[in-house]
Every structure is written in C-alpha cells, then in structure tokens.
PDB file of C-alpha atoms in Angstrom:
ATOM      1  CA  UNK A  21     -33.022 -66.315  86.122  1.00  0.00           C
ATOM      2  CA  UNK A  22     -36.741 -65.599  85.730  1.00  0.00           C
ATOM      3  CA  UNK A  23     -38.769 -64.103  88.593  1.00  0.00           C
ATOM      4  CA  UNK A  24     -41.056 -67.161  88.589  1.00  0.00           C
ATOM      5  CA  UNK A  25     -38.111 -69.499  89.093  1.00  0.00           C
ATOM      6  CA  UNK A  26     -36.792 -67.363  91.947  1.00  0.00           C
ATOM      7  CA  UNK A  27     -40.186 -67.421  93.679  1.00  0.00           C
ATOM      8  CA  UNK A  28     -40.570 -71.195  93.289  1.00  0.00           C
ATOM      9  CA  UNK A  29     -37.045 -71.879  94.559  1.00  0.00           C
ATOM     10  CA  UNK A  30     -37.608 -69.573  97.517  1.00  0.00           C
ATOM     11  CA  UNK A  31     -40.865 -71.361  98.339  1.00  0.00           C
ATOM     12  CA  UNK A  32     -39.161 -74.745  98.100  1.00  0.00           C
ATOM     13  CA  UNK A  33     -36.382 -73.581 100.413  1.00  0.00           C
ATOM     14  CA  UNK A  34     -38.903 -72.207 102.875  1.00  0.00           C
ATOM     15  CA  UNK A  35     -40.870 -75.462 102.905  1.00  0.00           C
ATOM     16  CA  UNK A  36     -37.681 -77.475 103.361  1.00  0.00           C
ATOM     17  CA  UNK A  37     -36.722 -75.277 106.275  1.00  0.00           C
ATOM     18  CA  UNK A  38     -40.226 -75.572 107.751  1.00  0.00           C
ATOM     19  CA  UNK A  39     -40.227 -79.369 107.466  1.00  0.00           C
ATOM     20  CA  UNK A  40     -36.780 -79.624 109.036  1.00  0.00           C
ATOM     21  CA  UNK A  41     -37.788 -77.279 111.814  1.00  0.00           C
ATOM     22  CA  UNK A  42     -41.019 -79.217 112.477  1.00  0.00           C
ATOM     23  CA  UNK A  43     -39.286 -82.582 112.604  1.00  0.00           C
ATOM     24  CA  UNK A  44     -36.568 -81.203 114.888  1.00  0.00           C
ATOM     25  CA  UNK A  45     -39.192 -79.669 117.135  1.00  0.00           C
ATOM     26  CA  UNK A  46     -41.164 -82.932 117.393  1.00  0.00           C
ATOM     27  CA  UNK A  47     -38.023 -84.960 118.120  1.00  0.00           C
ATOM     28  CA  UNK A  48     -36.917 -82.448 120.711  1.00  0.00           C
ATOM     29  CA  UNK A  49     -40.370 -82.549 122.279  1.00  0.00           C
ATOM     30  CA  UNK A  50     -40.236 -86.336 122.474  1.00  0.00           C
ATOM     31  CA  UNK A  51     -36.788 -86.217 124.015  1.00  0.00           C
ATOM     32  CA  UNK A  52     -37.935 -83.683 126.602  1.00  0.00           C
ATOM     33  CA  UNK A  53     -40.947 -85.821 127.448  1.00  0.00           C
ATOM     34  CA  UNK A  54     -38.763 -88.907 127.840  1.00  0.00           C
ATOM     35  CA  UNK A  55     -36.281 -87.055 130.030  1.00  0.00           C
ATOM     36  CA  UNK A  56     -39.105 -85.675 132.177  1.00  0.00           C
ATOM     37  CA  UNK A  57     -40.542 -89.162 132.631  1.00  0.00           C
ATOM     38  CA  UNK A  58     -37.130 -90.554 133.556  1.00  0.00           C
ATOM     39  CA  UNK A  59     -36.551 -87.772 136.089  1.00  0.00           C
ATOM     40  CA  UNK A  60     -39.966 -88.370 137.608  1.00  0.00           C
ATOM     41  CA  UNK A  61     -39.224 -92.072 138.027  1.00  0.00           C
ATOM     42  CA  UNK A  62     -35.825 -91.293 139.593  1.00  0.00           C
ATOM     43  CA  UNK A  63     -37.242 -88.737 141.996  1.00  0.00           C
ATOM     44  CA  UNK A  64     -40.243 -90.773 143.137  1.00  0.00           C
ATOM     45  CA  UNK A  65     -40.018 -94.506 142.319  1.00  0.00           C
ATOM     46  CA  UNK A  66     -42.899 -95.367 144.588  1.00  0.00           C
ATOM     47  CA  UNK A  67     -45.167 -92.945 142.814  1.00  0.00           C
ATOM     48  CA  UNK A  68     -44.152 -94.459 139.513  1.00  0.00           C
ATOM     49  CA  UNK A  69     -44.991 -97.945 140.756  1.00  0.00           C
ATOM     50  CA  UNK A  70     -48.274 -96.800 142.189  1.00  0.00           C
ATOM     51  CA  UNK A  71     -49.486 -95.391 138.846  1.00  0.00           C
ATOM     52  CA  UNK A  72     -48.946 -98.091 136.222  1.00  0.00           C
ATOM     53  CA  UNK A  73     -52.125 -97.189 134.360  1.00  0.00           C
ATOM     54  CA  UNK A  74     -51.053 -93.545 134.005  1.00  0.00           C
ATOM     55  CA  UNK A  75     -47.673 -94.594 132.580  1.00  0.00           C
ATOM     56  CA  UNK A  76     -49.447 -96.900 130.144  1.00  0.00           C
ATOM     57  CA  UNK A  77     -51.714 -94.115 128.860  1.00  0.00           C
ATOM     58  CA  UNK A  78     -48.750 -91.694 128.700  1.00  0.00           C
ATOM     59  CA  UNK A  79     -46.888 -94.254 126.611  1.00  0.00           C
ATOM     60  CA  UNK A  80     -49.886 -94.656 124.321  1.00  0.00           C
ATOM     61  CA  UNK A  81     -50.135 -90.873 124.000  1.00  0.00           C
ATOM     62  CA  UNK A  82     -46.428 -90.631 123.128  1.00  0.00           C
ATOM     63  CA  UNK A  83     -46.771 -93.402 120.564  1.00  0.00           C
ATOM     64  CA  UNK A  84     -49.766 -91.676 119.016  1.00  0.00           C
ATOM     65  CA  UNK A  85     -47.848 -88.380 118.912  1.00  0.00           C
ATOM     66  CA  UNK A  86     -44.918 -90.140 117.272  1.00  0.00           C
ATOM     67  CA  UNK A  87     -47.224 -91.639 114.637  1.00  0.00           C
ATOM     68  CA  UNK A  88     -48.808 -88.274 114.002  1.00  0.00           C
ATOM     69  CA  UNK A  89     -45.349 -86.687 113.696  1.00  0.00           C
ATOM     70  CA  UNK A  90     -44.303 -89.384 111.218  1.00  0.00           C
ATOM     71  CA  UNK A  91     -47.379 -88.810 109.039  1.00  0.00           C
ATOM     72  CA  UNK A  92     -46.794 -85.047 109.077  1.00  0.00           C
ATOM     73  CA  UNK A  93     -43.172 -85.556 108.051  1.00  0.00           C
ATOM     74  CA  UNK A  94     -44.158 -87.789 105.154  1.00  0.00           C
ATOM     75  CA  UNK A  95     -46.700 -85.239 104.018  1.00  0.00           C
ATOM     76  CA  UNK A  96     -44.027 -82.548 104.032  1.00  0.00           C
ATOM     77  CA  UNK A  97     -41.669 -84.798 102.124  1.00  0.00           C
ATOM     78  CA  UNK A  98     -44.345 -85.469  99.523  1.00  0.00           C
ATOM     79  CA  UNK A  99     -45.065 -81.756  99.305  1.00  0.00           C
ATOM     80  CA  UNK A 100     -41.391 -80.926  98.812  1.00  0.00           C
ATOM     81  CA  UNK A 101     -41.064 -83.670  96.214  1.00  0.00           C
ATOM     82  CA  UNK A 102     -44.111 -82.299  94.409  1.00  0.00           C
ATOM     83  CA  UNK A 103     -42.697 -78.772  94.438  1.00  0.00           C
ATOM     84  CA  UNK A 104     -39.350 -80.017  93.147  1.00  0.00           C
ATOM     85  CA  UNK A 105     -41.144 -81.902  90.390  1.00  0.00           C
ATOM     86  CA  UNK A 106     -43.031 -78.757  89.433  1.00  0.00           C
ATOM     87  CA  UNK A 107     -39.792 -76.774  89.467  1.00  0.00           C
ATOM     88  CA  UNK A 108     -38.225 -79.366  87.168  1.00  0.00           C
ATOM     89  CA  UNK A 109     -41.238 -79.212  84.858  1.00  0.00           C
ATOM     90  CA  UNK A 110     -41.005 -75.448  84.832  1.00  0.00           C
ATOM     91  CA  UNK A 111     -37.300 -75.614  84.019  1.00  0.00           C
ATOM     92  CA  UNK A 112     -37.964 -78.105  81.226  1.00  0.00           C
ATOM     93  CA  UNK A 113     -40.662 -75.854  79.789  1.00  0.00           C
ATOM     94  CA  UNK A 114     -38.347 -72.889  80.108  1.00  0.00           C
ATOM     95  CA  UNK A 115     -35.597 -74.771  78.256  1.00  0.00           C
ATOM     96  CA  UNK A 116     -38.085 -75.700  75.527  1.00  0.00           C
ATOM     97  CA  UNK A 117     -39.249 -72.106  75.237  1.00  0.00           C
ATOM     98  CA  UNK A 118     -35.656 -70.856  75.144  1.00  0.00           C
ATOM     99  CA  UNK A 119     -34.859 -73.366  72.395  1.00  0.00           C
ATOM    100  CA  UNK A 120     -37.881 -72.247  70.399  1.00  0.00           C
ATOM    101  CA  UNK A 121     -36.908 -68.617  70.942  1.00  0.00           C
ATOM    102  CA  UNK A 122     -33.397 -69.364  69.650  1.00  0.00           C
ATOM    103  CA  UNK A 123     -34.829 -71.046  66.559  1.00  0.00           C
ATOM    104  CA  UNK A 124     -37.147 -68.108  65.958  1.00  0.00           C
ATOM    105  CA  UNK A 125     -34.216 -65.718  66.338  1.00  0.00           C
ATOM    106  CA  UNK A 126     -32.149 -67.775  63.879  1.00  0.00           C
ATOM    107  CA  UNK A 127     -35.044 -67.714  61.402  1.00  0.00           C
ATOM    108  CA  UNK A 128     -35.443 -63.971  61.909  1.00  0.00           C
ATOM    109  CA  UNK A 129     -31.747 -63.364  61.288  1.00  0.00           C
ATOM    110  CA  UNK A 130     -31.877 -65.536  58.164  1.00  0.00           C
ATOM    111  CA  UNK A 131     -34.900 -63.617  56.872  1.00  0.00           C
ATOM    112  CA  UNK A 132     -33.164 -60.332  57.660  1.00  0.00           C
ATOM    113  CA  UNK A 133     -30.132 -61.460  55.636  1.00  0.00           C
ATOM    114  CA  UNK A 134     -32.423 -62.318  52.726  1.00  0.00           C
ATOM    115  CA  UNK A 135     -34.094 -58.918  53.019  1.00  0.00           C
ATOM    116  CA  UNK A 136     -30.699 -57.201  53.078  1.00  0.00           C
ATOM    117  CA  UNK A 137     -29.614 -59.120  49.968  1.00  0.00           C
ATOM    118  CA  UNK A 138     -32.852 -58.198  48.196  1.00  0.00           C
ATOM    119  CA  UNK A 139     -32.391 -54.560  49.157  1.00  0.00           C
ATOM    120  CA  UNK A 140     -28.840 -54.690  47.841  1.00  0.00           C
ATOM    121  CA  UNK A 141     -30.045 -56.210  44.567  1.00  0.00           C
ATOM    122  CA  UNK A 142     -32.771 -53.561  44.371  1.00  0.00           C
ATOM    123  CA  UNK A 143     -30.176 -50.825  44.817  1.00  0.00           C
ATOM    124  CA  UNK A 144     -28.001 -52.361  42.089  1.00  0.00           C
ATOM    125  CA  UNK A 145     -31.031 -52.626  39.813  1.00  0.00           C
ATOM    126  CA  UNK A 146     -31.948 -49.007  40.467  1.00  0.00           C
ATOM    127  CA  UNK A 147     -28.374 -47.980  39.677  1.00  0.00           C
ATOM    128  CA  UNK A 148     -28.420 -50.019  36.457  1.00  0.00           C
ATOM    129  CA  UNK A 149     -31.755 -48.481  35.436  1.00  0.00           C
ATOM    130  CA  UNK A 150     -30.402 -45.013  36.144  1.00  0.00           C
ATOM    131  CA  UNK A 151     -27.374 -45.750  33.957  1.00  0.00           C
ATOM    132  CA  UNK A 152     -29.654 -47.057  31.195  1.00  0.00           C
ATOM    133  CA  UNK A 153     -31.760 -43.898  31.388  1.00  0.00           C
ATOM    134  CA  UNK A 154     -28.609 -41.800  31.170  1.00  0.00           C
ATOM    135  CA  UNK A 155     -27.450 -43.735  28.112  1.00  0.00           C
ATOM    136  CA  UNK A 156     -30.890 -43.399  26.529  1.00  0.00           C
ATOM    137  CA  UNK A 157     -30.809 -39.665  27.127  1.00  0.00           C
ATOM    138  CA  UNK A 158     -27.306 -39.459  25.652  1.00  0.00           C
ATOM    139  CA  UNK A 159     -28.429 -41.537  22.660  1.00  0.00           C
ATOM    140  CA  UNK A 160     -31.408 -39.254  22.098  1.00  0.00           C
ATOM    141  CA  UNK A 161     -29.107 -36.262  22.214  1.00  0.00           C
ATOM    142  CA  UNK A 162     -26.812 -37.954  19.706  1.00  0.00           C
ATOM    143  CA  UNK A 163     -29.729 -38.784  17.416  1.00  0.00           C
ATOM    144  CA  UNK A 164     -30.921 -35.198  17.668  1.00  0.00           C
ATOM    145  CA  UNK A 165     -27.469 -33.981  16.680  1.00  0.00           C
ATOM    146  CA  UNK A 166     -27.374 -36.472  13.796  1.00  0.00           C
ATOM    147  CA  UNK A 167     -30.812 -35.373  12.620  1.00  0.00           C
ATOM    148  CA  UNK A 168     -29.731 -31.745  12.767  1.00  0.00           C
ATOM    149  CA  UNK A 169     -26.538 -32.517  10.856  1.00  0.00           C
ATOM    150  CA  UNK A 170     -28.449 -34.599   8.299  1.00  0.00           C
ATOM    151  CA  UNK A 171     -30.989 -31.815   7.840  1.00  0.00           C
ATOM    152  CA  UNK A 172     -28.210 -29.319   7.275  1.00  0.00           C
ATOM    153  CA  UNK A 173     -26.572 -31.592   4.686  1.00  0.00           C
ATOM    154  CA  UNK A 174     -29.833 -32.189   2.792  1.00  0.00           C
ATOM    155  CA  UNK A 175     -30.630 -28.477   2.821  1.00  0.00           C
ATOM    156  CA  UNK A 176     -27.251 -27.771   1.207  1.00  0.00           C
ATOM    157  CA  UNK A 177     -27.849 -30.509  -1.383  1.00  0.00           C
ATOM    158  CA  UNK A 178     -31.336 -29.148  -2.086  1.00  0.00           C
ATOM    159  CA  UNK A 179     -29.852 -25.693  -2.621  1.00  0.00           C
ATOM    160  CA  UNK A 180     -27.347 -27.204  -5.052  1.00  0.00           C
ATOM    161  CA  UNK A 181     -30.053 -29.057  -7.010  1.00  0.00           C
ATOM    162  CA  UNK A 182     -32.120 -25.886  -7.244  1.00  0.00           C
ATOM    163  CA  UNK A 183     -29.235 -24.240  -9.110  1.00  0.00           C
ATOM    164  CA  UNK A 184     -28.847 -27.156 -11.525  1.00  0.00           C
ATOM    165  CA  UNK A 185     -30.631 -27.691 -14.820  1.00  0.00           C
ATOM    166  CA  UNK A 186     -33.825 -29.714 -14.346  1.00  0.00           C
ATOM    167  CA  UNK A 187     -32.782 -32.316 -16.962  1.00  0.00           C
ATOM    168  CA  UNK A 188     -29.376 -32.810 -15.370  1.00  0.00           C
ATOM    169  CA  UNK A 189     -30.843 -32.982 -11.835  1.00  0.00           C
ATOM    170  CA  UNK A 190     -33.456 -35.483 -13.079  1.00  0.00           C
ATOM    171  CA  UNK A 191     -30.782 -37.804 -14.500  1.00  0.00           C
ATOM    172  CA  UNK A 192     -28.835 -37.673 -11.215  1.00  0.00           C
ATOM    173  CA  UNK A 193     -31.919 -38.502  -9.135  1.00  0.00           C
ATOM    174  CA  UNK A 194     -32.874 -41.338 -11.465  1.00  0.00           C
ATOM    175  CA  UNK A 195     -29.393 -42.796 -10.994  1.00  0.00           C
ATOM    176  CA  UNK A 196     -29.664 -42.362  -7.186  1.00  0.00           C
ATOM    177  CA  UNK A 197     -32.996 -44.215  -7.134  1.00  0.00           C
ATOM    178  CA  UNK A 198     -31.503 -47.083  -9.128  1.00  0.00           C
ATOM    179  CA  UNK A 199     -28.646 -47.247  -6.564  1.00  0.00           C
ATOM    180  CA  UNK A 200     -30.969 -47.753  -3.533  1.00  0.00           C
ATOM    181  CA  UNK A 201     -30.790 -44.053  -2.630  1.00  0.00           C
ATOM    182  CA  UNK A 202     -34.467 -43.320  -3.202  1.00  0.00           C
ATOM    183  CA  UNK A 203     -34.940 -41.938   0.332  1.00  0.00           C
ATOM    184  CA  UNK A 204     -32.093 -39.484  -0.175  1.00  0.00           C
ATOM    185  CA  UNK A 205     -33.725 -38.244  -3.388  1.00  0.00           C
ATOM    186  CA  UNK A 206     -37.030 -37.801  -1.563  1.00  0.00           C
ATOM    187  CA  UNK A 207     -35.371 -35.794   1.248  1.00  0.00           C
ATOM    188  CA  UNK A 208     -33.587 -33.558  -1.247  1.00  0.00           C
ATOM    189  CA  UNK A 209     -36.902 -32.829  -2.965  1.00  0.00           C
ATOM    190  CA  UNK A 210     -38.498 -32.196   0.464  1.00  0.00           C
ATOM    191  CA  UNK A 211     -36.004 -29.409   1.261  1.00  0.00           C
ATOM    192  CA  UNK A 212     -36.174 -27.858  -2.243  1.00  0.00           C
ATOM    193  CA  UNK A 213     -38.656 -25.085  -2.929  1.00  0.00           C
ATOM    194  CA  UNK A 214     -41.890 -26.396  -4.371  1.00  0.00           C
ATOM    195  CA  UNK A 215     -41.488 -24.808  -7.816  1.00  0.00           C
ATOM    196  CA  UNK A 216     -38.046 -26.317  -8.447  1.00  0.00           C
ATOM    197  CA  UNK A 217     -39.098 -29.647  -6.978  1.00  0.00           C
ATOM    198  CA  UNK A 218     -42.120 -29.709  -9.322  1.00  0.00           C
ATOM    199  CA  UNK A 219     -39.912 -29.096 -12.382  1.00  0.00           C
ATOM    200  CA  UNK A 220     -37.553 -31.847 -11.307  1.00  0.00           C
ATOM    201  CA  UNK A 221     -40.370 -34.375 -10.807  1.00  0.00           C
ATOM    202  CA  UNK A 222     -41.830 -33.452 -14.182  1.00  0.00           C
ATOM    203  CA  UNK A 223     -38.473 -34.122 -15.831  1.00  0.00           C
ATOM    204  CA  UNK A 224     -38.227 -37.525 -14.137  1.00  0.00           C
ATOM    205  CA  UNK A 225     -41.808 -38.378 -15.140  1.00  0.00           C
ATOM    206  CA  UNK A 226     -41.030 -37.882 -18.847  1.00  0.00           C
ATOM    207  CA  UNK A 227     -38.591 -40.806 -18.793  1.00  0.00           C
ATOM    208  CA  UNK A 228     -39.518 -42.765 -15.634  1.00  0.00           C
ATOM    209  CA  UNK A 229     -43.182 -42.176 -14.817  1.00  0.00           C
ATOM    210  CA  UNK A 230     -43.319 -45.108 -12.352  1.00  0.00           C
ATOM    211  CA  UNK A 231     -40.305 -43.721 -10.487  1.00  0.00           C
ATOM    212  CA  UNK A 232     -41.818 -40.244 -10.433  1.00  0.00           C
ATOM    213  CA  UNK A 233     -45.062 -41.669  -8.984  1.00  0.00           C
ATOM    214  CA  UNK A 234     -43.153 -43.559  -6.289  1.00  0.00           C
ATOM    215  CA  UNK A 235     -41.136 -40.446  -5.389  1.00  0.00           C
ATOM    216  CA  UNK A 236     -44.349 -38.431  -5.081  1.00  0.00           C
ATOM    217  CA  UNK A 237     -45.851 -40.993  -2.691  1.00  0.00           C
ATOM    218  CA  UNK A 238     -42.717 -41.044  -0.545  1.00  0.00           C
ATOM    219  CA  UNK A 239     -42.533 -37.249  -0.548  1.00  0.00           C
ATOM    220  CA  UNK A 240     -46.151 -37.011   0.617  1.00  0.00           C
ATOM    221  CA  UNK A 241     -45.400 -39.421   3.481  1.00  0.00           C
ATOM    222  CA  UNK A 242     -42.369 -37.387   4.606  1.00  0.00           C
ATOM    223  CA  UNK A 243     -44.435 -34.194   4.626  1.00  0.00           C
ATOM    224  CA  UNK A 244     -47.102 -35.858   6.747  1.00  0.00           C
ATOM    225  CA  UNK A 245     -44.492 -37.110   9.235  1.00  0.00           C
ATOM    226  CA  UNK A 246     -42.967 -33.657   9.622  1.00  0.00           C
TER     227      UNK A 246
END
C-alpha cells in the first residue's frame, strides 16, 4: 500500500474515533446533568418547587446544548463522509494509474521482444555476410590459382610455338581463330618473345591480313591490361 493511502486511512480512523469520543462525551454529559437534576429534586423537593424559572432556563440550556451537540455530530459525519469519498477517489485514481502502468509495461515488453528479434536477425545477417566474405575470399584465391595455372600453361605453349616453323605456327593459329579460340592465340603471342611473335604475325598477315590486324589489336589491349 502507498504511503499516501496509509496516511489518509489513519486520518480517517482518527476522525472516526474523535467523532465517536465526542458524541459519547456529550451523551455522558447530558446523562450526568439529568442525574444531577433528579438527585437535586429528590434531596430538596421544596427547593425544586420554589425555583420553577431556574428549572425552565436549565431545560432550555440543556436543549440548546443537545442541539449544538447534534449539529457538531452531523458536521463530523459529513467530514468523515468527505474523507471517505476522497479516499475512494484516490483509490480509483490509483487503480487507473496501476492499469496504465501495466499497459505501459506490456508495451515495453512487446517492444523489447521486437528489439531482441531485430538483434537476432542482425546477428544472423552479420554471420551470413561473414560467410559471404569468406566465400568471396576463397573464390579470389581460386581465381588466383586458376590464373597462375593458366599463365603457366600459356607460357609452355608459347615456348612450344617459338620452336615451331613460322609457317606451321601461322597455319595453326589461323585455324584456332576460325574455331573461336582467338583469345588463346593472342595470349600465346603475348607470352612469346617479341621477335618470334613478330615473325608469326607476319606469316599470318601474308594470307589473312584482316585476322593479323585483329590479333594485333587484341594483343595491344592485353599488354595494356597487364
């Protein structure tokens, strides 16, 4: 229970006790006054008969006191009722605030779950990206190995063509170009020494000048790229 509720309930209890005590005290006072008047009449009846005006004023005073006591009691009752009403209002407000707090907590928990799911997805995405980077690195390594192996193969072919007769090598390269292997012919010429490559191109140009021109253009492009 909240401290405010405890204080209000304690105040209400104190006021209830005070009102009960006041009413009891007034009633007891009236009873004592009545008993005193009765004893006075019993002890001295002549004196009572000889003072009718005094008894009349005492009666009026007692009636007035009773009226005043009744008004005071009603005021206390109204005060207690007002305090109880305020306590009820406070409890209602507290219930409303507690309900709102519960809703806020539910919303917070829901948002936290969403955040946790997003974090989990982020972690999975990071893991996937890391795996992709690893595969890319492995692919690059593989391509590097392939390039190295391809270079080694073309260097061996270039060495073989250098030992061949220029006319024979020219016929072979012309056949390769006609079979969609123009790029292979260009790479072989790229790895040959310049003097032997020049002889070979000259031999091709005697029979296929257009092909020789195309091979020269492709060879120039390969040299620029490397």
